[in-house]
CSV table of C-alpha atoms and ligand atoms in Angstrom, one decimal:
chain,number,residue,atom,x,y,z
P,19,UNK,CA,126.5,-155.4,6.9
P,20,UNK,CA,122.5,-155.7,7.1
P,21,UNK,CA,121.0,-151.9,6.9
P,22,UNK,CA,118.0,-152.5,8.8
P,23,UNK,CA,119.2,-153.3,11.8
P,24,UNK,CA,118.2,-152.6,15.8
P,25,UNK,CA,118.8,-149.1,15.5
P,26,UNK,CA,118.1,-148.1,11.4
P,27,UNK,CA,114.9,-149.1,9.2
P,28,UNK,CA,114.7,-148.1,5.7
P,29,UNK,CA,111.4,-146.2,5.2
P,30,UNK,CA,109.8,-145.0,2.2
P,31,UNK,CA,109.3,-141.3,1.6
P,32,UNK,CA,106.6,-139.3,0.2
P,33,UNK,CA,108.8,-138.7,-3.5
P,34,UNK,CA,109.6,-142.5,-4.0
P,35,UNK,CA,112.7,-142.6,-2.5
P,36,UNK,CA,114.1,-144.5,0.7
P,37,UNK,CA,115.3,-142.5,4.0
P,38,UNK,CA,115.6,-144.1,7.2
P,39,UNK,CA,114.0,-144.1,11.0
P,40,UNK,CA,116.4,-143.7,13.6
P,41,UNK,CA,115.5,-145.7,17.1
P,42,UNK,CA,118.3,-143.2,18.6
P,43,UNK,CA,116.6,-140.4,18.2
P,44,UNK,CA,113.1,-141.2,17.5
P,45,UNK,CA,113.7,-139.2,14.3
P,46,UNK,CA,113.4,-140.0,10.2
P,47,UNK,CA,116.5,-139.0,8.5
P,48,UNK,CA,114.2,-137.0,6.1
P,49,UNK,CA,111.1,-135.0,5.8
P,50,UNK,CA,109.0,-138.2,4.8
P,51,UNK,CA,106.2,-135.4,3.8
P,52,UNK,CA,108.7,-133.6,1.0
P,53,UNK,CA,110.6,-136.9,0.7
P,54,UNK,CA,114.4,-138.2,0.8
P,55,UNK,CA,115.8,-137.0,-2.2
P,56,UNK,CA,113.9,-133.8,-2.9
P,57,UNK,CA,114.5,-132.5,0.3
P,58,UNK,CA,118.2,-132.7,-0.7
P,59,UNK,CA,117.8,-131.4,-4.2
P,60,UNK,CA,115.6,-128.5,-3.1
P,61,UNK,CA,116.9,-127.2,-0.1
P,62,UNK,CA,120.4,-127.7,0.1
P,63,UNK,CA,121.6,-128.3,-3.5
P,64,UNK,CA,120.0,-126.2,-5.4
P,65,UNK,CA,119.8,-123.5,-3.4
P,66,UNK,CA,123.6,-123.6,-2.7
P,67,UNK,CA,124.2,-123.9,-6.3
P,68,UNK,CA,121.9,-120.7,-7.1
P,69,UNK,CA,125.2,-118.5,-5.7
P,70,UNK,CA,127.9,-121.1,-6.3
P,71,UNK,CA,127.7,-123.0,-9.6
P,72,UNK,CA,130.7,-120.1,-10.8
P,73,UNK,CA,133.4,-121.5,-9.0
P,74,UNK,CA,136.2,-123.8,-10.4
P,75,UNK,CA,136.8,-125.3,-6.9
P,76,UNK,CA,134.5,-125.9,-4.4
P,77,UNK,CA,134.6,-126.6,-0.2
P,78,UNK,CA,131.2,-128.6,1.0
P,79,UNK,CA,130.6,-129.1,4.9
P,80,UNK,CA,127.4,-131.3,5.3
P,81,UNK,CA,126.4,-131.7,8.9
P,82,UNK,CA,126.5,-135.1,9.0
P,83,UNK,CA,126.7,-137.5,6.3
P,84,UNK,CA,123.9,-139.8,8.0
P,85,UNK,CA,122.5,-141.8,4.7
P,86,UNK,CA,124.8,-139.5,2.3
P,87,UNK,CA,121.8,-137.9,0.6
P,88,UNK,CA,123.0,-134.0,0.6
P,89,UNK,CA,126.9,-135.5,-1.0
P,90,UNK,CA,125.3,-137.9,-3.2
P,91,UNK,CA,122.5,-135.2,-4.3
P,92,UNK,CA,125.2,-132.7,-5.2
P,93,UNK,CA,127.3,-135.3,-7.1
P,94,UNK,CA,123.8,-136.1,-9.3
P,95,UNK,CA,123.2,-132.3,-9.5
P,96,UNK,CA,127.1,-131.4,-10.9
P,97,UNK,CA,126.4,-134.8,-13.6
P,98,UNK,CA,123.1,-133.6,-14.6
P,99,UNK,CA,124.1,-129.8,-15.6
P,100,UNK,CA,127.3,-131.2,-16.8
P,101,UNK,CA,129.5,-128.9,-14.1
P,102,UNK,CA,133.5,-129.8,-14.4
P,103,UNK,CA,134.5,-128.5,-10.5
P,104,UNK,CA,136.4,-129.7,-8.2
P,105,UNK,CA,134.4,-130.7,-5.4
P,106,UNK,CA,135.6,-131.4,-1.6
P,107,UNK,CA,133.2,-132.3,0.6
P,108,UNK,CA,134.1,-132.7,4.3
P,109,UNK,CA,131.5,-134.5,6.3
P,110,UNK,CA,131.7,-135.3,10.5
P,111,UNK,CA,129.3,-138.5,11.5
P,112,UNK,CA,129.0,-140.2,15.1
P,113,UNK,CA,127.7,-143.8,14.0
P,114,UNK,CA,130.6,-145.3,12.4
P,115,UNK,CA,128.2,-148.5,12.4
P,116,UNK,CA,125.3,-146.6,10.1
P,117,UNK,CA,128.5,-145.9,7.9
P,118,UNK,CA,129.3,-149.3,7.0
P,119,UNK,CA,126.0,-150.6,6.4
P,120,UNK,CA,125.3,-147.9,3.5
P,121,UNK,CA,126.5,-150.5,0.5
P,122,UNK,CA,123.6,-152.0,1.7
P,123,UNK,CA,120.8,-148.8,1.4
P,124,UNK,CA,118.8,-148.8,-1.3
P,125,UNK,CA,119.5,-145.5,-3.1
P,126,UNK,CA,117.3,-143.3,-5.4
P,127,UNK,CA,118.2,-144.5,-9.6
P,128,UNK,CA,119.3,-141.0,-9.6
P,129,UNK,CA,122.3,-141.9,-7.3
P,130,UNK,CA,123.6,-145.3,-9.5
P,131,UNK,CA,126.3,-144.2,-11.2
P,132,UNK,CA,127.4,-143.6,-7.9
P,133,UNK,CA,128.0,-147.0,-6.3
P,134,UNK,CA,131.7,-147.4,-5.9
P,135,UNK,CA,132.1,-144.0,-4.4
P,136,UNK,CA,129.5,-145.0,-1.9
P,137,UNK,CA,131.9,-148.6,-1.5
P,138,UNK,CA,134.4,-146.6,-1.3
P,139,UNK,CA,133.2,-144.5,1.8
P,140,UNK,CA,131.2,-146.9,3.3
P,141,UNK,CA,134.4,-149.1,3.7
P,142,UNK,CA,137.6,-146.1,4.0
P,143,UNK,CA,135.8,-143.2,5.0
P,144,UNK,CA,137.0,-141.7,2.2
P,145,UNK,CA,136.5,-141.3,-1.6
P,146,UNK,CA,139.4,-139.3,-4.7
P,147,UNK,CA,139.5,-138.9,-8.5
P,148,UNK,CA,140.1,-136.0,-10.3
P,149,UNK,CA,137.3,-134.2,-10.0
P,150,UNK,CA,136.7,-135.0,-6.3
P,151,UNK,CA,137.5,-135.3,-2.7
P,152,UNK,CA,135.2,-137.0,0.1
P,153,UNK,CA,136.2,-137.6,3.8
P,154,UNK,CA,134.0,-139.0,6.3
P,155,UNK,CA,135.2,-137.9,10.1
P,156,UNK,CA,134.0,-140.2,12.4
P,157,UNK,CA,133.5,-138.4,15.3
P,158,UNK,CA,131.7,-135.6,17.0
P,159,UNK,CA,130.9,-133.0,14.8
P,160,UNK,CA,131.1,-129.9,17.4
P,161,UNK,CA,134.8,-131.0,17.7
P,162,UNK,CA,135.7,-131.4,13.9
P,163,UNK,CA,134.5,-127.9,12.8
P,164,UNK,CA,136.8,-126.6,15.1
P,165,UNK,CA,139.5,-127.6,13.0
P,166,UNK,CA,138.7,-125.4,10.5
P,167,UNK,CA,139.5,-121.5,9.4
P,168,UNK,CA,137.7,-119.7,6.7
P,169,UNK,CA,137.7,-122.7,4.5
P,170,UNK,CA,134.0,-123.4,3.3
P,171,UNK,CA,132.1,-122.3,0.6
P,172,UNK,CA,129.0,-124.3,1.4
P,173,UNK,CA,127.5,-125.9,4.4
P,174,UNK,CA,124.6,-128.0,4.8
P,175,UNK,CA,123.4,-128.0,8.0
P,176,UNK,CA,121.5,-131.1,8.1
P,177,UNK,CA,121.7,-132.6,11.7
P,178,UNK,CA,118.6,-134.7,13.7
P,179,UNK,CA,116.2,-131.4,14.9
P,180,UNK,CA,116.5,-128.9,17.2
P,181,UNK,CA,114.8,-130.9,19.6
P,182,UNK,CA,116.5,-134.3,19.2
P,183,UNK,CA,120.1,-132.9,18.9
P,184,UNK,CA,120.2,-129.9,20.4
P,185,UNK,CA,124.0,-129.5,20.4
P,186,UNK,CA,124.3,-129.3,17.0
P,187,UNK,CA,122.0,-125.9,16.9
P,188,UNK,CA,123.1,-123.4,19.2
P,189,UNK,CA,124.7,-119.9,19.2
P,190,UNK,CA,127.8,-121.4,20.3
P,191,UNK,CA,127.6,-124.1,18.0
P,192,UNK,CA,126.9,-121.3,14.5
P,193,UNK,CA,129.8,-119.4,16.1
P,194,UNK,CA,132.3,-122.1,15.5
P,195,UNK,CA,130.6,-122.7,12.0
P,196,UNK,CA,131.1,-119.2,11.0
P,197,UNK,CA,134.8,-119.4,12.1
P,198,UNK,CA,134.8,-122.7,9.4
P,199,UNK,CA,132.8,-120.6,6.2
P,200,UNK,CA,134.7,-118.3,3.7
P,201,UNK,CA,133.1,-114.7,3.9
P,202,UNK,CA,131.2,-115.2,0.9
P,203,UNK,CA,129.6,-118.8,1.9
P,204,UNK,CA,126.2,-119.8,2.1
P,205,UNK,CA,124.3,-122.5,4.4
P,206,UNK,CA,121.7,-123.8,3.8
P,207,UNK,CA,119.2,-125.3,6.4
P,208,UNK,CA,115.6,-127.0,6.7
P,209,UNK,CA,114.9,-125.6,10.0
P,210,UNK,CA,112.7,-122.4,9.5
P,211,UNK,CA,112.3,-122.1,13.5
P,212,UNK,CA,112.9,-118.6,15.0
P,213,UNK,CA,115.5,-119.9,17.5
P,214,UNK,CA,117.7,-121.8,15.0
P,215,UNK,CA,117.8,-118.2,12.7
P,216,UNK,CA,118.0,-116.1,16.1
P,217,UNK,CA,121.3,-118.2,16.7
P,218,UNK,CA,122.4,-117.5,13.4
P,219,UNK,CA,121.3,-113.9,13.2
P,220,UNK,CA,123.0,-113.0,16.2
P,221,UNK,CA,126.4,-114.3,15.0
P,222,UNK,CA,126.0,-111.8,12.0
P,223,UNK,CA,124.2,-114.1,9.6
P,224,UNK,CA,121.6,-112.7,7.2
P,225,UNK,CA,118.3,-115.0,7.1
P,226,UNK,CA,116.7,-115.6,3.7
P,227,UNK,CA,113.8,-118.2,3.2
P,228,UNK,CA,114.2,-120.8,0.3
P,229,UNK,CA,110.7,-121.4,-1.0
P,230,UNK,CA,109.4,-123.8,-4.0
P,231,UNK,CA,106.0,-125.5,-5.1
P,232,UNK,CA,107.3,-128.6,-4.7
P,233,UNK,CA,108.7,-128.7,-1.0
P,234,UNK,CA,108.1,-126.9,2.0
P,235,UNK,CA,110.1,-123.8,2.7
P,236,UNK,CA,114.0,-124.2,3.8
P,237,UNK,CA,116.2,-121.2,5.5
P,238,UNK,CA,119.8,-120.0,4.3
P,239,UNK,CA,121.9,-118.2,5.5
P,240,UNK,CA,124.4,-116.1,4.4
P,241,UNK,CA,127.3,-113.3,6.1
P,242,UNK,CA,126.9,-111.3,2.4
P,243,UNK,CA,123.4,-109.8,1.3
P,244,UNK,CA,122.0,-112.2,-1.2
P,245,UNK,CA,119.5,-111.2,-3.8
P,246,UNK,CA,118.2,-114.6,-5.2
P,247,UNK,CA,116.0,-115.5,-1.8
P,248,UNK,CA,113.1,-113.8,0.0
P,249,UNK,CA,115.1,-111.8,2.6
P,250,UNK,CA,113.9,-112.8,6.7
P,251,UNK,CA,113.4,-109.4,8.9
P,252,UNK,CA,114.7,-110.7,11.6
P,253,UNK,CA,114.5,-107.1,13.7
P,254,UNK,CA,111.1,-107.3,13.3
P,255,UNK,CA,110.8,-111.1,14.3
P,256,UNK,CA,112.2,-110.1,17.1
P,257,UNK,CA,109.8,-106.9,17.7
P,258,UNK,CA,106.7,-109.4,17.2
P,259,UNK,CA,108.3,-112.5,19.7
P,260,UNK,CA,110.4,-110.5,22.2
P,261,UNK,CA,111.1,-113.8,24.6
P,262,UNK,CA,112.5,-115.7,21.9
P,263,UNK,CA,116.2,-117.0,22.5
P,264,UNK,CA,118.7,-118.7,20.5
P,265,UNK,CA,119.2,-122.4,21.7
P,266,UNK,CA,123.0,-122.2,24.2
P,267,UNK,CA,125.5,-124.5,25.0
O,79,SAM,C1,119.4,-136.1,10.0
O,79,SAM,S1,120.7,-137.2,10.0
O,79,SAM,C2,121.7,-136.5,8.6
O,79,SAM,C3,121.0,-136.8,7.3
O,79,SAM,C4,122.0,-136.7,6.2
O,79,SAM,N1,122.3,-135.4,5.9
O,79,SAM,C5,121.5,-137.4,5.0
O,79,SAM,O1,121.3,-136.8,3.9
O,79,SAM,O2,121.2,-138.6,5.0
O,79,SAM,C6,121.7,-136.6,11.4
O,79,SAM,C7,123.0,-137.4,11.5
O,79,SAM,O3,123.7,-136.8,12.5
O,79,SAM,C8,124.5,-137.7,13.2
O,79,SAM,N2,125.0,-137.1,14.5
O,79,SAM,C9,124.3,-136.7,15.6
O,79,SAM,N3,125.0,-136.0,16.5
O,79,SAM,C10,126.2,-135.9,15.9
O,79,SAM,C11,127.4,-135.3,16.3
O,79,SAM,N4,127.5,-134.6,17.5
O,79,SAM,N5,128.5,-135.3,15.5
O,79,SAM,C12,128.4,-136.0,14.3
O,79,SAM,N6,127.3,-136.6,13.8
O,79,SAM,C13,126.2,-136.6,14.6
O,79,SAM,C14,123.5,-138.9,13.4
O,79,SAM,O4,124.2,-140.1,13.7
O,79,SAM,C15,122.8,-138.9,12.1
O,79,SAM,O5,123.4,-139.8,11.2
């Protein structure tokens, strides 16, 4: 199946590497300012990996799959420092049709030795070998993460904005996510808006910003104190912007 089609168009990013517009939403599927693939790498792999790369088993939730950057980056990112967990990633995505036109993306070089496991997906959904476990839920994602209880290590919360999918943001919405994240997990987000952390703060989440040279800055979030990120005040946010509110159901 085609990739650009009436709804997708591939579009070049700022680091070289393809996202894609969505007509849908009137939204690219990456920063096209930090680019496709660094905005993966830099701020939801790495930064997950700064407090997880110890563990012999892993549980990913990436919120959703869309062109399979944040999977695909943390696949390269395992290769490259020669990492031997196991990896599960569990991934909810509306547009089954976007699904099976991804054999037909052109990926970063980075992502190559990847192919068949994007075959695989883009034709079953899902994608095993030893080392790793993918499933693709199609469906709506404020249903799916329902299903689960204390299971997830990571989560990349990675949906359309705030603005454009508002559902996927709100206190209600980080309440059911919590339910879905271990004690000791860590999510990781690209929104630095003071409602998307107010509707995390105020279901118990510490805020920390994720900051490098080469990308703008990211949020994560974390129920455990975390020392390897810039830690948010959110009290005094709140002081300084006292009729700011958490997006609702
Ligand atoms: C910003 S893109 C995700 C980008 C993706 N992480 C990547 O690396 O390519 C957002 C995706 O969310 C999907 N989506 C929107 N609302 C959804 C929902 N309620 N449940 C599941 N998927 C949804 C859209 O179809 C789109 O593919």
């Amino acid at each position: 199946m085609p990739f650009n089609d009436t709804t997708h168009t591939m579009v070049m990013s700022e680091d070289g590497t393809f996202t894609a517009y969505s007509k849908e939403y009137d939204e690219h599927y990456h920063s096209t300012q930090d680019g496709a693939l660094k905005e993966s790498l830099l701020k939801h792999v790495h930064p997950a990996f700064k407090i997880k790369s110890h563990k012999d088993e892993l549980y990913i939730l990436d919120i959703c799959y869309g062109l399979g950057f944040n999977t695909l980056a943390t696949l390269y990112f395992l290769k490259k420092n020669n990492f031997t967990c196991r990896v599960n990633i569990y991934s909810p995505e509306l547009d089954e049709t976007l699904i099976s036109s991804l054999n037909d993306f052109t990926y970063p070089k980075e992502f190559e030795e990847f192919k068949h496991i994007v075959l695989a997906l883009s034709q079953d959904k899902v994608y095993d070998d030893e080392f790793l476990h993918v499933e693709i839920f199609i469906g709506d994602a404020r249903e799916y993460i329902k299903e689960f209880n204390g299971v997830f290590d990571i989560v990349y919360q990675d949906a359309f904005s705030p603005t454009a999918n508002p559902a996927l943001w709100t206190l209600e919405y980080f309440a059911d996510i919590k339910k879905a994240m271990k004690k000791d997990a860590i999510l990781t987000t690209y929104s630095i808006s003071l409602a998307t952390r107010l509707a995390l703060y105020e279901n118990g989440f510490n805020i920390y910003l994720n900051s490098t040279d080469e990308c703008r800055a990211s949020s994560v979030a974390a129920l455990i104190e975390l020392d390897e990120f810039s830690y948010v005040d959110m009290k005094h946010k709140i002081a300084c912007n006292k009729n700011a509110k958490p997006l609702r159901d």
